[in-house]
Coordinates of C-alpha atoms in Angstrom, one line a residue:
M10 CA 0.0 0.0 0.0
S11 CA 1.7 3.2 -1.2
S12 CA 0.5 6.7 -0.9
F13 CA 0.1 10.1 -2.5
Q14 CA 0.5 13.2 -0.5
S15 CA -2.0 15.8 -1.5
S16 CA -0.5 19.2 -2.2
V17 CA -1.3 22.5 -3.9
F18 CA -3.0 21.9 -7.2
I19 CA -2.1 24.4 -9.8
A20 CA -3.3 24.1 -13.3
M21 CA 0.1 24.0 -14.9
K22 CA 2.9 21.6 -15.8
I23 CA 6.5 22.2 -16.7
P24 CA 7.0 22.8 -20.4
A25 CA 9.6 21.4 -22.3
K26 CA 12.5 21.5 -24.5
L27 CA 15.4 20.4 -22.4
S28 CA 17.8 20.0 -25.3
H29 CA 15.9 21.9 -27.9
T30 CA 14.8 25.5 -28.3
H31 CA 11.2 26.1 -27.5
R32 CA 9.3 28.8 -29.3
N33 CA 5.9 30.1 -28.0
H34 CA 3.1 31.6 -30.0
D35 CA 4.6 35.1 -29.7
G36 CA 7.8 33.9 -31.4
C37 CA 9.9 34.1 -28.2
C38 CA 12.5 31.3 -27.8
I39 CA 13.6 29.6 -24.7
N40 CA 16.2 26.8 -24.3
Y41 CA 15.0 25.2 -21.1
G42 CA 18.2 23.3 -20.5
S43 CA 19.6 24.6 -17.2
F44 CA 16.2 25.5 -15.7
L45 CA 14.4 22.2 -16.4
R46 CA 17.4 20.1 -15.5
K47 CA 17.2 21.6 -12.0
V48 CA 13.4 21.0 -11.8
K49 CA 13.6 17.4 -13.2
N50 CA 16.4 16.5 -10.8
R51 CA 13.9 17.0 -8.0
I52 CA 11.8 14.0 -9.2
N53 CA 12.7 10.9 -7.3
I54 CA 12.0 8.0 -9.6
F55 CA 15.3 6.4 -10.5
C56 CA 16.9 3.3 -11.8
C57 CA 19.4 1.2 -9.8
Q58 CA 21.7 -0.8 -12.0
N59 CA 23.9 -3.5 -10.6
D60 CA 27.7 -3.0 -10.3
E61 CA 28.5 -4.7 -13.6
T62 CA 26.1 -2.8 -15.8
M63 CA 25.9 0.8 -14.7
R64 CA 23.6 2.0 -17.4
A65 CA 20.0 2.5 -18.1
Y66 CA 17.9 -0.1 -20.0
G67 CA 14.9 0.9 -21.9
G68 CA 14.9 4.3 -20.2
F69 CA 13.5 3.6 -16.8
S70 CA 14.5 7.2 -16.0
S71 CA 17.3 8.0 -13.6
N72 CA 18.6 11.1 -11.9
N73 CA 21.5 9.4 -10.2
S74 CA 24.3 11.9 -10.6
T75 CA 26.9 9.2 -9.9
Q76 CA 26.1 7.3 -13.0
P77 CA 28.0 7.7 -16.3
E78 CA 26.5 9.6 -19.3
R79 CA 23.7 7.6 -21.0
T80 CA 24.0 6.5 -24.6
K81 CA 21.7 8.5 -26.9
Q82 CA 20.2 5.4 -28.5
A83 CA 17.8 3.6 -26.1
L84 CA 18.7 0.0 -25.3
P85 CA 16.2 -2.8 -25.2
L86 CA 14.0 -2.9 -22.2
K87 CA 15.1 -5.5 -19.7
N88 CA 13.1 -7.4 -17.1
V89 CA 12.8 -5.6 -13.8
V90 CA 11.9 -6.3 -10.3
V91 CA 10.5 -3.8 -7.9
D92 CA 11.9 -3.0 -4.6
G93 CA 9.4 -0.6 -2.9
R94 CA 11.4 1.8 -0.8
A95 CA 9.5 3.8 1.9
T96 CA 6.3 2.1 0.7
T97 CA 5.2 -1.5 0.2
P98 CA 6.3 -3.7 -2.7
T99 CA 3.1 -2.9 -4.6
A100 CA 4.3 0.7 -5.2
T101 CA 5.6 0.0 -8.7
A102 CA 4.4 3.3 -10.1
T103 CA 4.9 5.6 -7.1
A104 CA 7.6 8.2 -7.0
T105 CA 9.5 6.2 -4.4
A106 CA 9.7 3.0 -6.4
T107 CA 13.1 1.7 -7.3
V108 CA 13.5 -0.2 -10.5
V109 CA 16.3 -2.8 -10.5
E110 CA 17.6 -4.8 -13.4
S111 CA 17.3 -8.5 -12.9
S112 CA 17.1 -11.7 -14.9
S113 CA 14.4 -13.0 -12.6
G114 CA 12.2 -9.9 -12.7
I115 CA 8.5 -9.4 -13.2
G116 CA 8.8 -10.1 -16.9
V117 CA 8.1 -6.8 -18.6
V118 CA 9.4 -7.8 -22.1
K119 CA 8.0 -11.3 -21.8
F120 CA 4.5 -10.0 -21.1
H121 CA 4.4 -7.4 -23.9
Q122 CA 5.9 -9.5 -26.6
G123 CA 3.3 -10.5 -29.2
R124 CA 0.5 -8.7 -27.3
S125 CA -2.1 -6.8 -29.2
Y126 CA -3.5 -3.5 -27.8
F127 CA -6.5 -1.3 -28.1
I128 CA -5.7 2.3 -27.1
T129 CA -8.1 5.3 -26.9
G130 CA -6.7 8.8 -26.9
A131 CA -3.9 7.6 -29.1
T132 CA -3.2 11.0 -30.7
G133 CA -2.9 12.6 -27.2
F134 CA -0.1 13.4 -24.9
V135 CA 0.3 10.2 -22.8
A136 CA -0.8 7.5 -25.2
K137 CA 1.5 8.7 -28.0
V138 CA 4.6 8.3 -25.7
L139 CA 3.3 4.9 -24.6
I140 CA 3.0 3.8 -28.3
E141 CA 6.5 5.0 -29.0
K142 CA 8.0 3.2 -26.0
L143 CA 6.3 -0.1 -26.9
L144 CA 7.3 0.0 -30.6
R145 CA 10.9 1.0 -29.8
T146 CA 11.7 -1.3 -26.9
V147 CA 9.4 -4.3 -27.9
P148 CA 9.5 -4.3 -31.7
N149 CA 7.8 -7.7 -31.9
V150 CA 4.8 -6.3 -30.1
G151 CA 1.6 -7.3 -31.8
K152 CA -0.9 -5.0 -33.4
I153 CA -1.9 -1.7 -31.8
F154 CA -5.4 -0.7 -32.6
V155 CA -5.9 3.1 -32.1
L156 CA -9.3 4.6 -31.7
I157 CA -9.4 7.8 -33.7
K158 CA -12.3 10.3 -34.0
A159 CA -12.8 10.7 -37.8
K160 CA -15.5 10.7 -40.4
N161 CA -14.2 7.6 -42.2
K162 CA -11.2 5.2 -42.5
E163 CA -9.3 7.5 -44.8
A164 CA -9.6 10.4 -42.5
A165 CA -8.5 8.3 -39.5
L166 CA -5.5 7.1 -41.5
D167 CA -4.6 10.7 -42.3
R168 CA -4.7 11.6 -38.6
L169 CA -2.6 8.6 -37.7
K170 CA 0.1 9.6 -40.2
N171 CA 0.0 13.3 -39.4
E172 CA -0.3 13.2 -35.7
V173 CA 1.5 10.0 -34.7
I174 CA 3.7 8.5 -37.4
D175 CA 5.1 11.9 -38.6
S176 CA 5.5 13.3 -35.1
E177 CA 9.0 14.3 -34.0
L178 CA 8.5 12.1 -31.0
F179 CA 9.3 9.0 -33.1
E180 CA 12.7 10.3 -34.4
C181 CA 14.6 7.8 -32.2
L182 CA 12.5 4.9 -33.6
K183 CA 13.3 6.0 -37.1
Q184 CA 17.0 5.9 -36.3
V185 CA 16.6 2.4 -34.7
M186 CA 15.1 1.2 -38.0
L187 CA 18.5 1.9 -39.7
G188 CA 17.4 2.1 -43.3
K189 CA 14.4 -0.1 -43.0
S190 CA 11.0 1.3 -44.1
Y191 CA 9.9 3.2 -41.0
E192 CA 6.5 4.1 -42.4
A193 CA 5.8 0.5 -43.5
F194 CA 6.8 -0.8 -40.1
M195 CA 4.5 1.7 -38.4
L196 CA 1.5 1.0 -40.6
S197 CA 2.0 -2.8 -40.0
K198 CA 1.7 -2.2 -36.3
L199 CA -0.7 0.7 -35.9
I200 CA -4.2 0.1 -37.0
P201 CA -6.5 3.2 -37.1
V202 CA -10.1 2.5 -36.0
V203 CA -12.8 5.0 -36.6
G204 CA -14.7 5.6 -33.3
N205 CA -15.5 7.8 -30.3
V206 CA -15.4 6.8 -26.6
C207 CA -18.5 9.0 -26.0
E208 CA -20.7 6.8 -28.3
S209 CA -22.4 3.5 -27.8
N210 CA -20.0 0.6 -28.6
L211 CA -17.3 3.2 -28.9
G212 CA -18.7 4.4 -32.2
M213 CA -17.5 1.3 -34.0
D214 CA -19.5 -0.8 -36.5
A215 CA -20.4 -4.4 -35.6
N216 CA -17.9 -6.0 -38.0
T217 CA -15.0 -3.9 -36.7
T218 CA -16.0 -4.7 -33.1
R219 CA -16.0 -8.4 -33.7
E220 CA -12.7 -8.4 -35.5
I221 CA -10.9 -6.4 -32.9
A222 CA -12.4 -8.4 -30.0
K223 CA -10.9 -11.5 -31.4
E224 CA -7.3 -10.1 -31.3
V225 CA -7.0 -7.7 -28.4
D226 CA -5.1 -8.7 -25.3
V227 CA -4.9 -5.3 -23.5
L228 CA -7.2 -2.4 -23.4
I229 CA -5.8 1.1 -22.4
N230 CA -8.1 4.0 -21.9
S231 CA -6.1 7.3 -22.2
A232 CA -8.9 9.4 -23.7
A233 CA -9.8 12.3 -21.6
N234 CA -11.0 15.9 -21.6
T235 CA -8.6 17.8 -19.2
T236 CA -10.3 21.2 -19.3
F237 CA -11.1 21.9 -15.6
D238 CA -14.0 24.3 -16.2
E239 CA -15.5 22.6 -19.3
R240 CA -19.3 22.1 -19.5
Y241 CA -20.6 19.4 -17.2
D242 CA -22.2 17.3 -20.0
V243 CA -19.0 17.4 -22.1
L244 CA -16.7 16.3 -19.3
L245 CA -19.1 13.5 -18.2
N246 CA -19.4 12.2 -21.8
T247 CA -15.6 11.7 -22.1
N248 CA -14.3 11.2 -18.6
T249 CA -17.2 9.3 -17.0
R250 CA -19.3 7.6 -19.8
G251 CA -16.2 6.9 -21.9
P252 CA -14.5 4.5 -19.4
C253 CA -17.9 2.8 -19.0
Q254 CA -18.3 2.3 -22.7
L255 CA -14.8 0.8 -22.9
S256 CA -15.6 -1.6 -19.9
S257 CA -18.6 -2.8 -21.9
F258 CA -16.4 -3.4 -24.9
A259 CA -13.9 -5.3 -22.8
K260 CA -16.5 -8.0 -22.0
K261 CA -16.6 -8.8 -25.8
C262 CA -12.8 -9.4 -25.9
N263 CA -12.2 -13.1 -25.4
R264 CA -8.4 -12.9 -25.2
L265 CA -8.3 -10.0 -22.8
S266 CA -5.5 -10.1 -20.2
L267 CA -5.8 -6.6 -18.6
F268 CA -7.7 -3.3 -18.7
L269 CA -5.7 -0.2 -17.8
H270 CA -7.3 3.2 -17.2
V271 CA -5.4 6.4 -17.0
S272 CA -6.9 8.5 -14.2
T273 CA -5.5 11.4 -12.2
A274 CA -4.1 11.7 -8.7
Y275 CA -6.5 14.6 -8.2
V276 CA -9.5 12.3 -8.0
S277 CA -8.5 12.6 -4.3
G278 CA -10.3 15.9 -4.4
D279 CA -10.2 18.5 -1.6
R280 CA -8.2 16.4 1.0
E281 CA -4.8 16.8 2.6
G282 CA -2.3 14.3 3.9
V283 CA -1.6 10.8 2.8
I284 CA -4.1 9.4 0.3
M285 CA -4.2 5.6 0.1
E286 CA -4.2 3.8 -3.3
K287 CA -7.8 2.6 -3.2
P288 CA -10.3 2.6 -6.1
F289 CA -13.6 4.6 -5.9
Y290 CA -16.9 2.8 -5.8
I291 CA -20.3 3.8 -6.7
G292 CA -21.8 6.3 -4.2
E293 CA -18.6 7.3 -2.6
S294 CA -17.6 11.0 -2.4
I295 CA -14.9 13.1 -0.9
A296 CA -17.5 14.9 1.3
E297 CA -18.5 11.5 2.7
K298 CA -14.9 10.5 3.5
R299 CA -14.3 13.9 5.1
V300 CA -17.4 14.0 7.4
T301 CA -16.8 10.4 8.4
S302 CA -13.3 11.2 9.5
E303 CA -14.6 14.2 11.4
N304 CA -17.4 12.3 13.0
H305 CA -20.2 14.2 11.2
T306 CA -23.2 12.6 9.6
S307 CA -24.4 15.1 7.1
Y308 CA -23.3 15.0 3.5
Q309 CA -24.8 14.8 0.0
K310 CA -24.9 11.3 -1.4
L311 CA -23.4 10.9 -4.9
D312 CA -25.3 9.0 -7.5
V313 CA -23.3 8.8 -10.7
H314 CA -26.3 7.9 -13.0
T315 CA -28.3 10.8 -11.6
E316 CA -25.4 13.2 -12.3
I317 CA -25.2 11.9 -15.9
K318 CA -28.9 12.3 -16.4
L319 CA -28.8 15.8 -14.8
A320 CA -26.0 17.0 -17.1
L321 CA -27.6 15.5 -20.2
D322 CA -31.0 17.0 -19.4
L323 CA -29.5 20.4 -18.9
G324 CA -27.6 20.0 -22.2
R325 CA -30.9 19.5 -24.0
S326 CA -32.5 22.5 -22.3
F327 CA -29.9 25.1 -23.5
Q328 CA -28.4 25.4 -27.0
D329 CA -26.7 28.8 -26.7
N330 CA -23.7 30.4 -25.1
V331 CA -25.8 31.3 -22.0
G332 CA -26.6 27.6 -21.7
D333 CA -22.9 26.8 -21.9
E334 CA -22.1 29.0 -18.9
K335 CA -24.9 27.4 -16.9
K336 CA -23.6 23.9 -17.7
K337 CA -20.1 25.0 -16.5
E338 CA -21.6 26.5 -13.4
L339 CA -23.6 23.4 -12.6
G340 CA -20.6 21.2 -13.0
L341 CA -18.5 23.3 -10.6
E342 CA -21.4 23.5 -8.1
R343 CA -21.9 19.7 -8.1
A344 CA -18.1 19.0 -7.8
I345 CA -17.7 21.3 -4.8
S346 CA -20.8 19.9 -3.1
Y347 CA -19.3 16.4 -3.3
G348 CA -15.8 17.5 -2.1
W349 CA -14.0 17.9 -5.4
R350 CA -12.4 21.2 -6.5
N351 CA -13.5 21.2 -10.1
T352 CA -15.6 19.4 -12.6
Y353 CA -12.7 17.6 -14.2
E354 CA -11.7 15.9 -10.9
L355 CA -15.3 14.8 -10.3
S356 CA -15.8 13.5 -13.8
K357 CA -12.6 11.4 -13.6
A358 CA -13.6 10.0 -10.2
M359 CA -17.0 9.0 -11.5
G360 CA -15.3 7.3 -14.4
E361 CA -13.4 5.1 -11.9
M362 CA -16.6 4.4 -10.1
L363 CA -18.3 3.1 -13.2
I364 CA -15.4 0.8 -14.0
S365 CA -15.4 -0.4 -10.4
S366 CA -19.1 -1.1 -10.6
K367 CA -18.5 -3.8 -13.2
R368 CA -16.0 -5.6 -11.0
G369 CA -18.3 -8.6 -10.5
E370 CA -18.6 -9.1 -14.3
I371 CA -14.9 -9.1 -15.1
A372 CA -12.4 -11.9 -15.3
W373 CA -9.2 -9.9 -15.9
P374 CA -7.1 -7.4 -13.9
V375 CA -8.0 -3.7 -13.8
V376 CA -5.3 -1.1 -13.2
F377 CA -5.9 2.5 -12.4
V378 CA -2.8 4.7 -13.0
R379 CA -3.2 8.1 -11.3
P380 CA -0.4 10.6 -12.3
S381 CA -0.1 14.0 -10.6
I382 CA 0.9 17.0 -12.8
I383 CA 2.5 15.5 -15.9
Q384 CA 5.3 17.5 -17.5
S385 CA 7.6 16.9 -20.5
T386 CA 9.7 13.8 -20.9
Y387 CA 12.8 13.5 -18.7
K388 CA 14.9 11.2 -20.8
E389 CA 12.9 9.1 -23.3
P390 CA 12.7 9.0 -26.2
F391 CA 14.7 12.3 -25.8
P392 CA 14.7 14.9 -23.1
G393 CA 12.1 17.6 -23.1
W394 CA 9.4 16.5 -25.5
I395 CA 6.0 17.9 -25.0
Q396 CA 3.0 18.3 -27.2
G397 CA 2.0 21.8 -28.1
Y398 CA 2.1 25.0 -26.0
R399 CA 0.7 23.8 -22.7
M400 CA 1.4 22.8 -19.1
G401 CA 3.7 25.5 -17.6
D402 CA 4.6 27.3 -20.9
P403 CA 2.2 30.2 -20.3
L404 CA 3.3 30.7 -16.7
I405 CA 7.0 30.5 -17.5
F406 CA 6.9 32.7 -20.6
S407 CA 4.8 35.3 -18.7
Y408 CA 7.5 35.4 -16.0
G409 CA 10.3 35.6 -18.5
K410 CA 8.7 38.4 -20.3
G411 CA 8.2 40.4 -17.1
H412 CA 4.4 40.0 -17.1
L413 CA 4.3 38.0 -13.9
P414 CA 6.4 39.7 -11.2
G415 CA 4.1 38.4 -8.4
F416 CA 2.2 35.2 -7.6
P417 CA -0.5 34.6 -5.0
G418 CA 0.4 31.5 -3.0
N419 CA 2.4 29.9 -0.3
P420 CA 6.0 29.7 -1.5
A421 CA 6.4 26.5 0.5
A422 CA 3.5 24.8 -1.2
V423 CA 4.4 21.7 -3.2
L424 CA 4.0 21.4 -6.9
D425 CA 3.5 17.7 -7.5
I426 CA 5.0 17.2 -11.0
I427 CA 6.1 14.0 -12.8
P428 CA 7.8 13.6 -16.1
L429 CA 5.8 11.9 -18.9
D430 CA 8.2 9.1 -19.6
M431 CA 8.1 8.0 -16.0
V432 CA 4.3 7.8 -16.1
V433 CA 4.6 5.6 -19.2
N434 CA 7.3 3.4 -17.6
A435 CA 4.9 2.9 -14.6
M436 CA 2.1 1.9 -17.0
I437 CA 4.3 -0.6 -18.8
A438 CA 5.5 -2.2 -15.6
A439 CA 2.1 -2.3 -14.0
M440 CA 0.6 -4.0 -17.1
A441 CA 3.3 -6.7 -16.9
K442 CA 3.0 -7.2 -13.2
H443 CA -0.8 -7.7 -13.1
G444 CA -1.2 -9.1 -16.6
I445 CA 1.2 -12.0 -15.7
A446 CA -0.5 -12.5 -12.3
G447 CA -3.9 -12.6 -14.1
K448 CA -5.9 -12.0 -10.9
P449 CA -9.3 -10.3 -11.6
D450 CA -8.8 -7.6 -9.0
M451 CA -8.4 -3.8 -9.0
N452 CA -5.1 -2.1 -8.5
V453 CA -4.3 1.6 -8.1
Y454 CA -1.0 3.3 -8.7
H455 CA -0.2 7.0 -7.9
V456 CA 2.6 8.3 -10.0
A457 CA 3.7 11.3 -8.0
S458 CA 6.7 13.0 -6.4
S459 CA 5.7 15.2 -3.5
I460 CA 5.9 12.7 -0.6
A461 CA 9.4 11.6 -1.6
N462 CA 11.1 14.6 -3.1
P463 CA 8.9 17.7 -3.1
L464 CA 9.4 20.6 -5.4
M465 CA 8.3 23.8 -3.7
L466 CA 6.8 26.7 -5.5
Q467 CA 9.6 29.0 -4.4
D468 CA 12.2 26.7 -5.9
F469 CA 10.1 26.4 -9.1
F470 CA 10.3 30.2 -9.6
K471 CA 13.9 30.3 -8.3
F472 CA 15.0 28.1 -11.2
Q473 CA 13.1 30.3 -13.6
Y474 CA 14.8 33.4 -12.2
E475 CA 18.3 31.9 -12.5
Y476 CA 17.6 30.8 -16.1
F477 CA 16.2 34.1 -17.3
R478 CA 18.9 36.1 -15.6
S479 CA 21.5 34.2 -17.6
S480 CA 19.4 33.8 -20.8
P481 CA 17.0 36.7 -20.9
L482 CA 14.2 37.1 -23.4
M483 CA 14.3 40.1 -25.7
D484 CA 11.5 42.5 -26.4
S485 CA 10.2 43.6 -29.8
K486 CA 13.0 46.2 -30.0
G487 CA 15.7 43.6 -29.3
K488 CA 16.3 44.9 -25.8
R489 CA 16.9 42.6 -22.9
I490 CA 14.0 42.0 -20.6
D491 CA 15.1 42.2 -17.0
I492 CA 13.1 40.3 -14.4
T493 CA 13.0 40.4 -10.6
E494 CA 12.7 37.6 -8.1
M495 CA 9.2 36.4 -7.7
R496 CA 7.2 38.1 -5.0
F497 CA 4.7 35.9 -3.3
S498 CA 1.4 37.3 -1.9
S499 CA -0.4 35.8 1.0
S500 CA -3.8 37.1 -0.1
M501 CA -5.6 38.2 -3.3
D502 CA -5.9 41.7 -2.0
D503 CA -2.2 42.0 -1.5
F504 CA -1.6 40.4 -4.9
S505 CA -4.0 42.8 -6.6
S506 CA -2.5 45.8 -4.9
Y507 CA 1.0 44.8 -5.9
I508 CA 0.1 44.0 -9.5
G509 CA -1.8 47.3 -9.8
K510 CA 1.3 49.3 -8.7
E511 CA 3.5 47.3 -11.1
I512 CA 1.1 48.2 -13.9
L513 CA 1.2 51.9 -13.0
Q514 CA 5.0 51.8 -12.9
Q515 CA 5.3 50.0 -16.2
S516 CA 2.9 52.5 -17.8
G517 CA 5.0 55.4 -16.6
L518 CA 2.4 56.8 -14.1
T519 CA 3.1 57.5 -10.5
D520 CA -0.3 58.4 -9.2
V521 CA -1.4 55.3 -7.2
T522 CA -4.8 56.6 -6.5
V523 CA -6.1 55.8 -10.0
S524 CA -9.7 54.5 -10.2
D525 CA -10.5 50.9 -10.7
E526 CA -11.8 51.7 -14.2
K527 CA -8.6 53.4 -15.1
L528 CA -6.5 50.6 -13.6
S529 CA -8.5 48.1 -15.7
Q530 CA -7.8 50.1 -18.8
L531 CA -4.1 50.3 -17.9
E532 CA -4.0 46.6 -17.4
D533 CA -5.4 46.0 -20.9
S534 CA -3.1 48.6 -22.5
V535 CA 0.1 47.3 -20.9
G536 CA -0.9 43.7 -21.7
N537 CA -1.6 44.6 -25.4
A538 CA 1.6 46.6 -25.7
K539 CA 3.7 43.6 -24.5
R540 CA 2.1 41.0 -26.7

């Protein structure tokens, strides 16, 4: 039984080009090398090699500074055994797990060889790295069916080529092919399937369903809507009903060995302290757990099916922008009443509940992987890969451009971040461990860092400050942008006052008694001038 320590939840993640130059939508470039290496070295998943082979196999990531420089080309993934430090041996995927090379390990390669997979969300952030890792380290893996939202097979194939096969993420795999036909290999392994997790039978036709069900060994649900304040009905469709649809499809797969669902550590909701790795069941809520621990008896009972009906009914009632806002407000209201902080967390928790509700009907292992804030890759397939302008990019660029001199928050608060390749390694190891065991039970893994090696908010900004002082951004006139150390505010009033004074100073005004209306205009003008 391992644990995840709840910490401050900020809607951001570290961006990423460790060894590459990163350009944002304004054309500003940052090479995140020195800054991100400091951040990533705070993450405490690492690989312990034996004395004879001091090197990494298959990229189970390491931040052990005593180890020699890694070779650029990834070596084949070896079998591993898990030695759970500070937690129990089941903590394969936690930030305190130690991965040790051994010839008598859990059989990672042995399990994945020849297996066929069905993956949802395959063009997304997490699943794409998982696909790359499997194809690069287990080249004799079976077919990988990828569910893609498209109008027909041709459109699905185009998306597969454009968003997966042609992605820079697969450059290492291209090199491994050494002159062989990379695209032919990829098309022989990756099978695009037209469908949608939000629809009945995953949007697949009957013939496709039957053919895939005959071949699939492992189901992986990585499809998700990660917008925290999205409409209630939209989030429930993808994050709650989607996993349920996949569970129903699983019952048709005769060869199935395992079902893995990518959840989030923040299904833990508005709680603090050590959160045990236990699945959610129908009817449970954070409010219930909280009042039970505090010896209260009053809380609102959560009924997943009622919530789905409520969201869908509201969706039919409003068809305009005003209705969209009402749907967002409803989701937030329901989430808070049950003890979650936003609609996204609630919808993901209810997705787990619906999978759990089918426990009596399944004959295969179910694994929930709950990452905390996922950032760019630490080492594999190369350092610093991330998809798009996301995660911490807006925050870091704003600070580097002098737009964010202050931040409202506790400087000692913990940012629980985890590199993407470590999440994928945890998924691969967990699939092997439970797929080989074959027990039809439910297993939860938190992939997080805060309880073992926390990164505090003040250090996060300290690394940015050091980076931008040595490698400053330039303004539109080619002039160096000087930044100051981040100023933390203990309240929103203090933060607003400080930012207001900064805006006045940057606009060249000294009269601090400007009206709120004038201040708002100045905020807009300063912001527009700096874009």
